[in-house]
Amino acid sequence: MSPTTHPSFRNPRARHNFLGRTCSITGVGSYIPERVLTNADLEKMVSTTDEWITSRTGIKERRIAAANEFTSDLGAKAAQKAMANAGITADQIDLVIVATITPDMPFPSTACLVQRKIGATRAAAFDLEAACSGFIYALEIGQQFIMSRTYDTVLVIGAEKLSSIVDWEDRNTCVLFGDGAGAAILQNRPNSHGLLTAVMGADGNKSELLFMPGGGSKCPATHDSVNARLHYLRMEGKETFKNAVQAMCTAAQEALRRCEIDITRIKCIIPHQANRRIIDAVADRLGATPEQCFINLHHTGNTSAASVAIALDQAIESGRIQRGDLVLLVVFGAGLTWGAAVIEW
Ligand code: ACO
């Protein structure tokens, strides 16, 4: 019997590890801001068309946070929904991890601000930065704390207010991104469904493909840096596209290999929602059918670290994912970074 058809496909960690621990996702939640920015709206802002944006990306509209709504607000709202779905209260949370490239401010961490907003007074809190791959990185790190018996309940959030770092005069990038947040509660639940495996990767040699030059220690904010528009994200779209397809395929295949399953066992693939053409190319190379992929980017645009977290919540809420289904998350982002995870929901 080949490894891909063996009935014991489950990674042993899913049932329990040698400490008797299992990491389950007991609740998810998401929040997207009310304001909708359509492609027709963008036609009035930059030289673009709905036809160009739709045919090149699949995006029709994206959500934009209000002026007084910050990444921590989006994250807190997603967290409250995840807590309700998991049936837990804030005082049960041991750790808050927020994945973001748009923190409310350089410090304190957005995780500390979320901790205050939701009243998770017992929790430790920190941010992590892996761009669009952040939610998978956060899932894997959160899982490690659960499996090592350090914590019993971890709140993992991907949250972004990308509208705050998008250059609204640059048609190459401003049509792509949106704001939002998604969250998951990880808990030790012996002999339950769980996070079967997570894969993470990075290649800093290609960091110049997608970056924001200003605002850090290399280029602190000055009048000159603002005038030179250095506090906005920059991207080489074509090269990013090619690297995304390759890295997402590699990460997905590694995650499947570790679980000893093939792609046909996956009920729902939740890819990073950056570009419909990237998703189609990845699905094709993995041998997946278009029906296996969950897509919401036409409504959300690319929400970076929040992307797969929002999609996971919407897929569950819409009934697309049922209890017991195997779900593959696969991501790619600046860094470069990438990752994949297999969940038994
Ligand atoms: N409207 C109209 N024309 C446009 C627009 C626009 N919004 N944007 C670019 N163009 C023009 C370009 O100027 C170019 O014109 P030219 O040929 O006269 O120079 C032409 O359209 C073609 O541009 P390309 O870059 O070749 O278009 P491409 O087919 O590569 O699509 C895109 C561009 C959508 C950005 C694509 O490359 C892409 O999706 N890249 C990957 C992005 C991504 O996945 N990012 C993920 C990580 S995000 C993160 O980590 C935060």
mmCIF file of C-alpha atoms and ligand atoms in Angstrom:
data_model
loop_
_atom_site.group_PDB
_atom_site.id
_atom_site.type_symbol
_atom_site.label_atom_id
_atom_site.label_comp_id
_atom_site.label_asym_id
_atom_site.label_seq_id
_atom_site.Cartn_x
_atom_site.Cartn_y
_atom_site.Cartn_z
ATOM 1 C CA MET A 1 0.000 0.000 0.000
ATOM 2 C CA SER A 2 1.386 3.379 -0.948
ATOM 3 C CA PRO A 3 1.832 6.017 1.721
ATOM 4 C CA THR A 4 -0.843 8.111 0.020
ATOM 5 C CA THR A 5 -3.520 5.443 0.439
ATOM 6 C CA HIS A 6 -2.504 4.125 3.821
ATOM 7 C CA PRO A 7 -5.418 4.423 6.272
ATOM 8 C CA SER A 8 -3.138 5.758 8.995
ATOM 9 C CA PHE A 9 -2.537 8.951 6.989
ATOM 10 C CA ARG A 10 -2.955 11.045 10.066
ATOM 11 C CA ASN A 11 0.152 12.658 11.446
ATOM 12 C CA PRO A 12 0.621 11.133 14.916
ATOM 13 C CA ARG A 13 0.607 14.667 16.337
ATOM 14 C CA ALA A 14 -3.082 14.966 15.426
ATOM 15 C CA ARG A 15 -4.137 12.403 18.002
ATOM 16 C CA HIS A 16 -1.554 13.328 20.580
ATOM 17 C CA ASN A 17 2.172 13.704 20.983
ATOM 18 C CA PHE A 18 4.356 11.983 23.574
ATOM 19 C CA LEU A 19 3.066 14.457 26.154
ATOM 20 C CA GLY A 20 -0.517 13.422 25.353
ATOM 21 C CA ARG A 21 -1.240 16.742 23.665
ATOM 22 C CA THR A 22 -3.376 17.522 20.582
ATOM 23 C CA CYS A 23 -3.770 20.951 18.997
ATOM 24 C CA SER A 24 -7.341 21.636 17.887
ATOM 25 C CA ILE A 25 -8.813 24.709 16.251
ATOM 26 C CA THR A 26 -11.896 25.082 18.447
ATOM 27 C CA GLY A 27 -13.241 28.298 16.916
ATOM 28 C CA VAL A 28 -12.562 30.748 14.099
ATOM 29 C CA GLY A 29 -13.856 34.228 13.351
ATOM 30 C CA SER A 30 -13.301 37.103 10.960
ATOM 31 C CA TYR A 31 -14.157 40.736 10.465
ATOM 32 C CA ILE A 32 -14.078 42.903 7.360
ATOM 33 C CA PRO A 33 -14.742 46.654 7.515
ATOM 34 C CA GLU A 34 -18.041 48.086 6.255
ATOM 35 C CA ARG A 35 -16.727 50.398 3.551
ATOM 36 C CA VAL A 36 -16.560 48.771 0.100
ATOM 37 C CA LEU A 37 -14.163 50.163 -2.523
ATOM 38 C CA THR A 38 -15.166 48.832 -5.942
ATOM 39 C CA ASN A 39 -13.178 48.673 -9.151
ATOM 40 C CA ALA A 40 -15.514 51.397 -10.463
ATOM 41 C CA ASP A 41 -14.419 53.610 -7.529
ATOM 42 C CA LEU A 42 -10.752 52.943 -8.413
ATOM 43 C CA GLU A 43 -11.390 53.959 -12.027
ATOM 44 C CA LYS A 44 -12.005 57.461 -10.646
ATOM 45 C CA MET A 45 -8.768 57.454 -8.612
ATOM 46 C CA VAL A 46 -6.095 56.038 -10.979
ATOM 47 C CA SER A 47 -5.792 55.150 -14.667
ATOM 48 C CA THR A 48 -7.335 51.678 -14.531
ATOM 49 C CA THR A 49 -10.450 49.763 -15.550
ATOM 50 C CA ASP A 50 -12.691 47.175 -13.983
ATOM 51 C CA GLU A 51 -11.897 44.969 -16.981
ATOM 52 C CA TRP A 52 -8.095 45.153 -16.345
ATOM 53 C CA ILE A 53 -8.385 44.473 -12.616
ATOM 54 C CA THR A 54 -10.898 41.636 -13.024
ATOM 55 C CA SER A 55 -9.073 39.876 -15.853
ATOM 56 C CA ARG A 56 -5.586 40.215 -14.258
ATOM 57 C CA THR A 57 -6.538 39.482 -10.632
ATOM 58 C CA GLY A 58 -10.173 38.386 -10.200
ATOM 59 C CA ILE A 59 -10.714 41.180 -7.661
ATOM 60 C CA LYS A 60 -13.988 43.144 -7.942
ATOM 61 C CA GLU A 61 -14.005 45.006 -4.642
ATOM 62 C CA ARG A 62 -12.128 45.298 -1.352
ATOM 63 C CA ARG A 63 -12.960 46.562 2.160
ATOM 64 C CA ILE A 64 -11.346 49.684 3.576
ATOM 65 C CA ALA A 65 -11.181 50.392 7.329
ATOM 66 C CA ALA A 66 -12.520 53.690 8.667
ATOM 67 C CA ALA A 67 -10.071 56.449 9.608
ATOM 68 C CA ASN A 68 -10.572 55.673 13.313
ATOM 69 C CA GLU A 69 -10.462 51.879 12.871
ATOM 70 C CA PHE A 70 -7.016 50.316 13.294
ATOM 71 C CA THR A 71 -5.465 46.868 12.875
ATOM 72 C CA SER A 72 -6.020 46.103 16.566
ATOM 73 C CA ASP A 73 -9.741 46.961 16.207
ATOM 74 C CA LEU A 74 -10.116 44.606 13.240
ATOM 75 C CA GLY A 75 -8.183 41.892 15.096
ATOM 76 C CA ALA A 76 -10.221 42.316 18.299
ATOM 77 C CA LYS A 77 -13.522 41.958 16.394
ATOM 78 C CA ALA A 78 -12.339 38.791 14.641
ATOM 79 C CA ALA A 79 -11.064 37.443 17.990
ATOM 80 C CA GLN A 80 -14.401 38.059 19.717
ATOM 81 C CA LYS A 81 -16.186 36.020 17.053
ATOM 82 C CA ALA A 82 -13.608 33.213 17.292
ATOM 83 C CA MET A 83 -13.977 33.146 21.100
ATOM 84 C CA ALA A 84 -17.777 32.963 20.805
ATOM 85 C CA ASN A 85 -17.521 30.116 18.296
ATOM 86 C CA ALA A 86 -15.075 28.268 20.560
ATOM 87 C CA GLY A 87 -17.299 28.882 23.588
ATOM 88 C CA ILE A 88 -14.529 30.461 25.656
ATOM 89 C CA THR A 89 -14.099 33.699 27.563
ATOM 90 C CA ALA A 90 -11.142 36.078 27.279
ATOM 91 C CA ASP A 91 -9.778 35.148 30.704
ATOM 92 C CA GLN A 92 -9.103 31.607 29.438
ATOM 93 C CA ILE A 93 -6.600 32.817 26.822
ATOM 94 C CA ASP A 94 -2.942 32.163 27.700
ATOM 95 C CA LEU A 95 -1.300 33.759 24.664
ATOM 96 C CA VAL A 96 -2.232 36.220 21.900
ATOM 97 C CA ILE A 97 -0.226 36.158 18.648
ATOM 98 C CA VAL A 98 -0.960 38.779 15.989
ATOM 99 C CA ALA A 99 0.495 38.350 12.500
ATOM 100 C CA THR A 100 0.587 41.696 10.703
ATOM 101 C CA ILE A 101 2.658 44.016 8.523
ATOM 102 C CA THR A 102 0.469 46.971 9.478
ATOM 103 C CA PRO A 103 0.707 47.216 13.284
ATOM 104 C CA ASP A 104 -1.138 50.136 14.896
ATOM 105 C CA MET A 105 2.340 51.564 15.649
ATOM 106 C CA PRO A 106 5.942 50.241 15.804
ATOM 107 C CA PHE A 107 5.477 49.483 19.498
ATOM 108 C CA PRO A 108 3.825 48.330 21.668
ATOM 109 C CA SER A 109 2.772 45.256 19.740
ATOM 110 C CA THR A 110 -0.686 45.103 18.193
ATOM 111 C CA ALA A 111 -1.112 41.855 20.160
ATOM 112 C CA CYS A 112 -0.893 43.855 23.425
ATOM 113 C CA LEU A 113 -3.496 46.309 22.102
ATOM 114 C CA VAL A 114 -5.809 43.420 21.145
ATOM 115 C CA GLN A 115 -5.205 41.824 24.552
ATOM 116 C CA ARG A 116 -6.447 45.037 26.192
ATOM 117 C CA LYS A 117 -9.432 45.432 23.829
ATOM 118 C CA ILE A 118 -10.766 41.910 24.396
ATOM 119 C CA GLY A 119 -9.833 41.790 28.111
ATOM 120 C CA ALA A 120 -7.496 38.773 27.907
ATOM 121 C CA THR A 121 -5.814 39.914 31.095
ATOM 122 C CA ARG A 122 -3.968 36.644 31.829
ATOM 123 C CA ALA A 123 -2.448 36.328 28.351
ATOM 124 C CA ALA A 124 1.090 36.933 27.130
ATOM 125 C CA ALA A 125 1.104 38.756 23.780
ATOM 126 C CA PHE A 126 3.402 39.359 20.844
ATOM 127 C CA ASP A 127 3.348 40.180 17.118
ATOM 128 C CA LEU A 128 5.018 38.274 14.334
ATOM 129 C CA GLU A 129 5.793 39.449 10.833
ATOM 130 C CA ALA A 130 5.804 37.086 7.869
ATOM 131 C CA ALA A 131 3.709 39.268 5.521
ATOM 132 C CA CYS A 132 0.993 37.300 3.716
ATOM 133 C CA SER A 133 2.315 34.048 5.222
ATOM 134 C CA GLY A 134 1.819 35.362 8.773
ATOM 135 C CA PHE A 135 -1.283 33.393 9.705
ATOM 136 C CA ILE A 136 0.326 30.014 8.939
ATOM 137 C CA TYR A 137 3.457 31.051 10.831
ATOM 138 C CA ALA A 138 1.253 32.062 13.774
ATOM 139 C CA LEU A 139 -0.688 28.779 13.649
ATOM 140 C CA GLU A 140 2.537 26.779 13.734
ATOM 141 C CA ILE A 141 4.019 28.811 16.603
ATOM 142 C CA GLY A 142 0.756 28.662 18.546
ATOM 143 C CA GLN A 143 0.627 24.907 18.007
ATOM 144 C CA GLN A 144 4.141 24.511 19.412
ATOM 145 C CA PHE A 145 3.110 26.209 22.680
ATOM 146 C CA ILE A 146 0.091 23.890 22.962
ATOM 147 C CA MET A 147 2.008 20.703 22.119
ATOM 148 C CA SER A 148 4.844 21.531 24.530
ATOM 149 C CA ARG A 149 2.301 21.929 27.359
ATOM 150 C CA THR A 150 3.340 25.555 27.854
ATOM 151 C CA TYR A 151 -0.189 26.865 27.182
ATOM 152 C CA ASP A 152 -3.674 25.371 26.848
ATOM 153 C CA THR A 153 -5.425 28.158 24.917
ATOM 154 C CA VAL A 154 -3.802 30.341 22.257
ATOM 155 C CA LEU A 155 -5.497 33.085 20.234
ATOM 156 C CA VAL A 156 -3.957 33.462 16.762
ATOM 157 C CA ILE A 157 -4.879 36.486 14.634
ATOM 158 C CA GLY A 158 -4.011 37.700 11.129
ATOM 159 C CA ALA A 159 -4.995 41.369 10.845
ATOM 160 C CA GLU A 160 -4.173 44.133 8.374
ATOM 161 C CA LYS A 161 -5.035 47.724 7.576
ATOM 162 C CA LEU A 162 -3.170 47.638 4.266
ATOM 163 C CA SER A 163 -4.982 50.773 3.101
ATOM 164 C CA SER A 164 -2.584 52.640 5.437
ATOM 165 C CA ILE A 165 0.529 51.562 3.442
ATOM 166 C CA VAL A 166 -0.888 51.422 -0.078
ATOM 167 C CA ASP A 167 0.132 54.205 -2.467
ATOM 168 C CA TRP A 168 -3.241 55.326 -3.770
ATOM 169 C CA GLU A 169 -1.513 56.989 -6.738
ATOM 170 C CA ASP A 170 0.190 53.728 -7.887
ATOM 171 C CA ARG A 171 -2.160 51.707 -10.105
ATOM 172 C CA ASN A 172 0.271 48.759 -10.059
ATOM 173 C CA THR A 173 -0.430 48.066 -6.394
ATOM 174 C CA CYS A 174 -3.425 50.029 -5.089
ATOM 175 C CA VAL A 175 -5.964 47.854 -6.909
ATOM 176 C CA LEU A 176 -4.737 44.685 -5.191
ATOM 177 C CA PHE A 177 -5.123 45.167 -1.449
ATOM 178 C CA GLY A 178 -7.825 45.397 1.225
ATOM 179 C CA ASP A 179 -8.312 45.483 5.001
ATOM 180 C CA GLY A 180 -9.620 42.815 7.385
ATOM 181 C CA ALA A 181 -8.849 40.274 10.093
ATOM 182 C CA GLY A 182 -9.291 36.604 10.896
ATOM 183 C CA ALA A 183 -8.710 34.688 14.125
ATOM 184 C CA ALA A 184 -8.509 31.136 15.458
ATOM 185 C CA ILE A 185 -8.574 29.662 18.956
ATOM 186 C CA LEU A 186 -6.087 26.803 19.417
ATOM 187 C CA GLN A 187 -6.661 24.450 22.354
ATOM 188 C CA ASN A 188 -5.434 21.154 23.685
ATOM 189 C CA ARG A 189 -8.257 18.703 23.001
ATOM 190 C CA PRO A 190 -7.037 15.104 23.328
ATOM 191 C CA ASN A 191 -8.324 12.691 20.678
ATOM 192 C CA SER A 192 -10.042 15.458 18.763
ATOM 193 C CA HIS A 193 -9.788 16.919 15.268
ATOM 194 C CA GLY A 194 -6.823 19.183 14.828
ATOM 195 C CA LEU A 195 -4.009 20.912 13.062
ATOM 196 C CA LEU A 196 -2.221 17.959 11.435
ATOM 197 C CA THR A 197 0.874 19.721 10.165
ATOM 198 C CA ALA A 198 2.229 23.152 9.267
ATOM 199 C CA VAL A 199 5.129 23.970 6.948
ATOM 200 C CA MET A 200 7.013 27.279 6.910
ATOM 201 C CA GLY A 201 9.713 28.601 4.554
ATOM 202 C CA ALA A 202 11.574 31.787 3.650
ATOM 203 C CA ASP A 203 14.072 33.227 1.155
ATOM 204 C CA GLY A 204 15.504 36.590 2.208
ATOM 205 C CA ASN A 205 17.543 36.792 -1.000
ATOM 206 C CA LYS A 206 14.379 37.915 -2.769
ATOM 207 C CA SER A 207 13.304 40.499 -0.192
ATOM 208 C CA GLU A 208 13.424 43.302 -2.792
ATOM 209 C CA LEU A 209 10.479 41.872 -4.731
ATOM 210 C CA LEU A 210 7.969 43.165 -2.212
ATOM 211 C CA PHE A 211 8.843 45.638 0.533
ATOM 212 C CA MET A 212 8.221 49.001 2.166
ATOM 213 C CA PRO A 213 11.425 51.065 2.160
ATOM 214 C CA GLY A 214 10.577 53.690 4.805
ATOM 215 C CA GLY A 215 9.652 53.741 8.476
ATOM 216 C CA GLY A 216 12.198 51.312 9.927
ATOM 217 C CA SER A 217 15.709 51.778 11.322
ATOM 218 C CA LYS A 218 17.180 51.869 7.801
ATOM 219 C CA CYS A 219 15.050 54.779 6.707
ATOM 220 C CA PRO A 220 13.250 56.542 9.561
ATOM 221 C CA ALA A 221 10.490 58.993 8.655
ATOM 222 C CA THR A 222 11.728 62.386 7.488
ATOM 223 C CA HIS A 223 10.185 65.066 5.294
ATOM 224 C CA ASP A 224 12.361 63.732 2.461
ATOM 225 C CA SER A 225 11.301 60.106 2.961
ATOM 226 C CA VAL A 226 7.637 61.106 2.942
ATOM 227 C CA ASN A 227 8.097 63.273 -0.164
ATOM 228 C CA ALA A 228 9.848 60.350 -1.894
ATOM 229 C CA ARG A 229 6.818 58.139 -1.068
ATOM 230 C CA LEU A 230 9.009 55.638 0.782
ATOM 231 C CA HIS A 231 6.282 54.787 3.322
ATOM 232 C CA TYR A 232 4.228 52.810 0.838
ATOM 233 C CA LEU A 233 4.612 49.188 -0.229
ATOM 234 C CA ARG A 234 6.391 48.415 -3.495
ATOM 235 C CA MET A 235 6.134 45.260 -5.541
ATOM 236 C CA GLU A 236 7.572 43.700 -8.667
ATOM 237 C CA GLY A 237 4.373 41.982 -9.733
ATOM 238 C CA LYS A 238 5.593 39.583 -12.390
ATOM 239 C CA GLU A 239 8.499 38.115 -10.386
ATOM 240 C CA THR A 240 6.321 37.925 -7.270
ATOM 241 C CA PHE A 241 3.731 36.033 -9.287
ATOM 242 C CA LYS A 242 6.233 33.418 -10.517
ATOM 243 C CA ASN A 243 7.760 32.888 -7.080
ATOM 244 C CA ALA A 244 4.306 32.650 -5.496
ATOM 245 C CA VAL A 245 3.186 29.794 -7.741
ATOM 246 C CA GLN A 246 6.384 27.825 -7.208
ATOM 247 C CA ALA A 247 6.616 28.328 -3.430
ATOM 248 C CA MET A 248 2.943 27.616 -2.781
ATOM 249 C CA CYS A 249 3.151 24.347 -4.726
ATOM 250 C CA THR A 250 6.282 23.257 -2.871
ATOM 251 C CA ALA A 251 4.800 24.105 0.527
ATOM 252 C CA ALA A 252 1.506 22.366 -0.228
ATOM 253 C CA GLN A 253 3.245 19.229 -1.479
ATOM 254 C CA GLU A 254 5.438 19.100 1.627
ATOM 255 C CA ALA A 255 2.422 19.434 3.934
ATOM 256 C CA LEU A 256 0.587 16.651 2.073
ATOM 257 C CA ARG A 257 3.710 14.461 2.146
ATOM 258 C CA ARG A 258 4.053 14.876 5.914
ATOM 259 C CA CYS A 259 0.433 13.774 6.378
ATOM 260 C CA GLU A 260 0.875 10.954 3.858
ATOM 261 C CA ILE A 261 -2.175 11.995 1.863
ATOM 262 C CA ASP A 262 -2.658 13.090 -1.720
ATOM 263 C CA ILE A 263 -4.544 16.126 -2.960
ATOM 264 C CA THR A 264 -7.715 14.146 -3.707
ATOM 265 C CA ARG A 265 -8.216 13.657 0.052
ATOM 266 C CA ILE A 266 -8.436 17.415 0.569
ATOM 267 C CA LYS A 267 -12.050 18.625 0.702
ATOM 268 C CA CYS A 268 -11.205 22.313 0.586
ATOM 269 C CA ILE A 269 -8.051 24.203 -0.411
ATOM 270 C CA ILE A 270 -7.785 27.686 1.066
ATOM 271 C CA PRO A 271 -5.031 29.500 -0.827
ATOM 272 C CA HIS A 272 -3.697 32.985 -0.121
ATOM 273 C CA GLN A 273 -6.179 35.298 -1.805
ATOM 274 C CA ALA A 274 -3.803 37.453 -3.873
ATOM 275 C CA ASN A 275 -4.666 36.731 -7.474
ATOM 276 C CA ARG A 276 -7.110 34.351 -9.149
ATOM 277 C CA ARG A 277 -4.504 33.425 -11.765
ATOM 278 C CA ILE A 278 -2.002 32.409 -9.047
ATOM 279 C CA ILE A 279 -4.669 30.229 -7.408
ATOM 280 C CA ASP A 280 -5.594 28.581 -10.713
ATOM 281 C CA ALA A 281 -1.931 27.892 -11.542
ATOM 282 C CA VAL A 282 -1.262 26.386 -8.083
ATOM 283 C CA ALA A 283 -4.395 24.220 -8.225
ATOM 284 C CA ASP A 284 -3.460 23.017 -11.698
ATOM 285 C CA ARG A 285 0.096 22.068 -10.671
ATOM 286 C CA LEU A 286 -1.150 20.282 -7.554
ATOM 287 C CA GLY A 287 -3.610 18.264 -9.637
ATOM 288 C CA ALA A 288 -6.564 19.808 -7.781
ATOM 289 C CA THR A 289 -9.934 20.624 -9.326
ATOM 290 C CA PRO A 290 -11.131 24.245 -9.389
ATOM 291 C CA GLU A 291 -14.051 23.136 -7.178
ATOM 292 C CA GLN A 292 -11.626 22.205 -4.387
ATOM 293 C CA CYS A 293 -10.440 25.820 -4.033
ATOM 294 C CA PHE A 294 -12.281 28.328 -1.860
ATOM 295 C CA ILE A 295 -12.047 31.828 -3.299
ATOM 296 C CA ASN A 296 -13.265 35.089 -1.775
ATOM 297 C CA LEU A 297 -10.736 37.544 -3.235
ATOM 298 C CA HIS A 298 -13.362 39.070 -5.544
ATOM 299 C CA HIS A 299 -14.896 40.607 -2.387
ATOM 300 C CA THR A 300 -11.832 41.146 -0.193
ATOM 301 C CA GLY A 301 -8.752 41.723 -2.387
ATOM 302 C CA ASN A 302 -5.449 40.677 -0.875
ATOM 303 C CA THR A 303 -5.603 41.149 2.908
ATOM 304 C CA SER A 304 -2.088 39.749 3.514
ATOM 305 C CA ALA A 305 -1.831 37.999 6.916
ATOM 306 C CA ALA A 306 -5.621 38.078 7.286
ATOM 307 C CA SER A 307 -6.298 36.465 3.915
ATOM 308 C CA VAL A 308 -6.529 32.726 4.646
ATOM 309 C CA ALA A 309 -7.934 33.358 8.133
ATOM 310 C CA ILE A 310 -10.890 35.301 6.710
ATOM 311 C CA ALA A 311 -11.356 32.708 3.958
ATOM 312 C CA LEU A 312 -11.299 29.828 6.489
ATOM 313 C CA ASP A 313 -14.018 31.495 8.564
ATOM 314 C CA GLN A 314 -16.164 32.245 5.513
ATOM 315 C CA ALA A 315 -15.733 28.704 4.164
ATOM 316 C CA ILE A 316 -16.866 27.232 7.494
ATOM 317 C CA GLU A 317 -19.740 29.693 7.898
ATOM 318 C CA SER A 318 -21.013 29.018 4.366
ATOM 319 C CA GLY A 319 -21.009 25.251 4.975
ATOM 320 C CA ARG A 320 -18.252 24.683 2.440
ATOM 321 C CA ILE A 321 -16.216 22.971 5.187
ATOM 322 C CA GLN A 322 -17.921 20.353 7.363
ATOM 323 C CA ARG A 323 -16.702 18.631 10.534
ATOM 324 C CA GLY A 324 -14.122 15.962 9.700
ATOM 325 C CA ASP A 325 -13.134 17.511 6.351
ATOM 326 C CA LEU A 326 -9.444 17.795 5.505
ATOM 327 C CA VAL A 327 -8.504 21.380 4.650
ATOM 328 C CA LEU A 328 -5.269 22.609 3.058
ATOM 329 C CA LEU A 329 -4.167 26.198 3.704
ATOM 330 C CA VAL A 330 -1.359 27.504 1.501
ATOM 331 C CA VAL A 331 0.233 30.950 1.568
ATOM 332 C CA PHE A 332 2.945 33.142 0.108
ATOM 333 C CA GLY A 333 4.211 36.624 0.927
ATOM 334 C CA ALA A 334 6.947 39.196 1.207
ATOM 335 C CA GLY A 335 10.243 38.092 2.662
ATOM 336 C CA LEU A 336 9.923 35.989 0.690
ATOM 337 C CA THR A 337 7.931 33.694 2.946
ATOM 338 C CA TRP A 338 5.582 30.785 2.338
ATOM 339 C CA GLY A 339 3.746 28.083 4.216
ATOM 340 C CA ALA A 340 1.044 25.428 4.208
ATOM 341 C CA ALA A 341 -1.042 23.654 6.822
ATOM 342 C CA VAL A 342 -3.373 20.662 6.839
ATOM 343 C CA ILE A 343 -6.308 20.780 9.226
ATOM 344 C CA GLU A 344 -8.855 18.123 10.028
ATOM 345 C CA TRP A 345 -11.841 20.348 10.782
HETATM 346 N N1 ACO B 1 -4.739 49.127 -14.478
HETATM 347 C C1 ACO B 1 -4.364 49.158 -15.763
HETATM 348 N N2 ACO B 1 -3.132 48.838 -16.181
HETATM 349 C C2 ACO B 1 -2.253 48.449 -15.237
HETATM 350 C C3 ACO B 1 -2.574 48.389 -13.875
HETATM 351 C C4 ACO B 1 -3.881 48.744 -13.511
HETATM 352 N N3 ACO B 1 -4.301 48.709 -12.239
HETATM 353 N N4 ACO B 1 -1.494 47.955 -13.188
HETATM 354 C C5 ACO B 1 -0.519 47.753 -14.064
HETATM 355 N N5 ACO B 1 -0.973 48.071 -15.324
HETATM 356 C C6 ACO B 1 -0.259 47.997 -16.579
HETATM 357 C C7 ACO B 1 1.234 48.023 -16.377
HETATM 358 O O1 ACO B 1 1.666 49.367 -16.259
HETATM 359 C C8 ACO B 1 1.721 47.352 -17.648
HETATM 360 O O2 ACO B 1 1.684 48.317 -18.691
HETATM 361 P P1 ACO B 1 2.894 48.414 -19.747
HETATM 362 O O3 ACO B 1 2.918 47.063 -20.438
HETATM 363 O O4 ACO B 1 2.489 49.549 -20.632
HETATM 364 O O5 ACO B 1 4.119 48.668 -18.933
HETATM 365 C C9 ACO B 1 0.630 46.344 -17.952
HETATM 366 O O6 ACO B 1 -0.518 46.742 -17.183
HETATM 367 C C10 ACO B 1 0.990 44.910 -17.619
HETATM 368 O O7 ACO B 1 1.516 44.868 -16.322
HETATM 369 P P2 ACO B 1 2.060 43.501 -15.776
HETATM 370 O O8 ACO B 1 2.828 43.770 -14.535
HETATM 371 O O9 ACO B 1 2.682 42.747 -16.888
HETATM 372 O O10 ACO B 1 0.707 42.744 -15.405
HETATM 373 P P3 ACO B 1 0.574 41.284 -14.807
HETATM 374 O O11 ACO B 1 -0.178 40.461 -15.752
HETATM 375 O O12 ACO B 1 1.862 40.739 -14.273
HETATM 376 O O13 ACO B 1 -0.371 41.532 -13.530
HETATM 377 C C11 ACO B 1 -0.218 41.781 -11.134
HETATM 378 C C12 ACO B 1 0.084 42.397 -12.502
HETATM 379 C C13 ACO B 1 -1.729 41.653 -11.001
HETATM 380 C C14 ACO B 1 0.319 42.678 -10.056
HETATM 381 C C15 ACO B 1 0.418 40.369 -11.033
HETATM 382 O O14 ACO B 1 1.759 40.443 -11.466
HETATM 383 C C16 ACO B 1 0.361 39.795 -9.662
HETATM 384 O O15 ACO B 1 -0.693 39.457 -9.154
HETATM 385 N N6 ACO B 1 1.534 39.591 -9.005
HETATM 386 C C17 ACO B 1 1.600 38.930 -7.730
HETATM 387 C C18 ACO B 1 1.120 39.762 -6.584
HETATM 388 C C19 ACO B 1 1.079 38.891 -5.314
HETATM 389 O O16 ACO B 1 0.712 37.742 -5.364
HETATM 390 N N7 ACO B 1 1.456 39.344 -4.190
HETATM 391 C C20 ACO B 1 1.447 38.369 -3.065
HETATM 392 C C21 ACO B 1 2.173 38.755 -1.984
HETATM 393 S S1 ACO B 1 1.441 40.180 -1.281
HETATM 394 C C22 ACO B 1 2.169 40.379 0.282
HETATM 395 O O17 ACO B 1 2.985 39.656 0.738
HETATM 396 C C23 ACO B 1 1.730 41.642 1.051
#
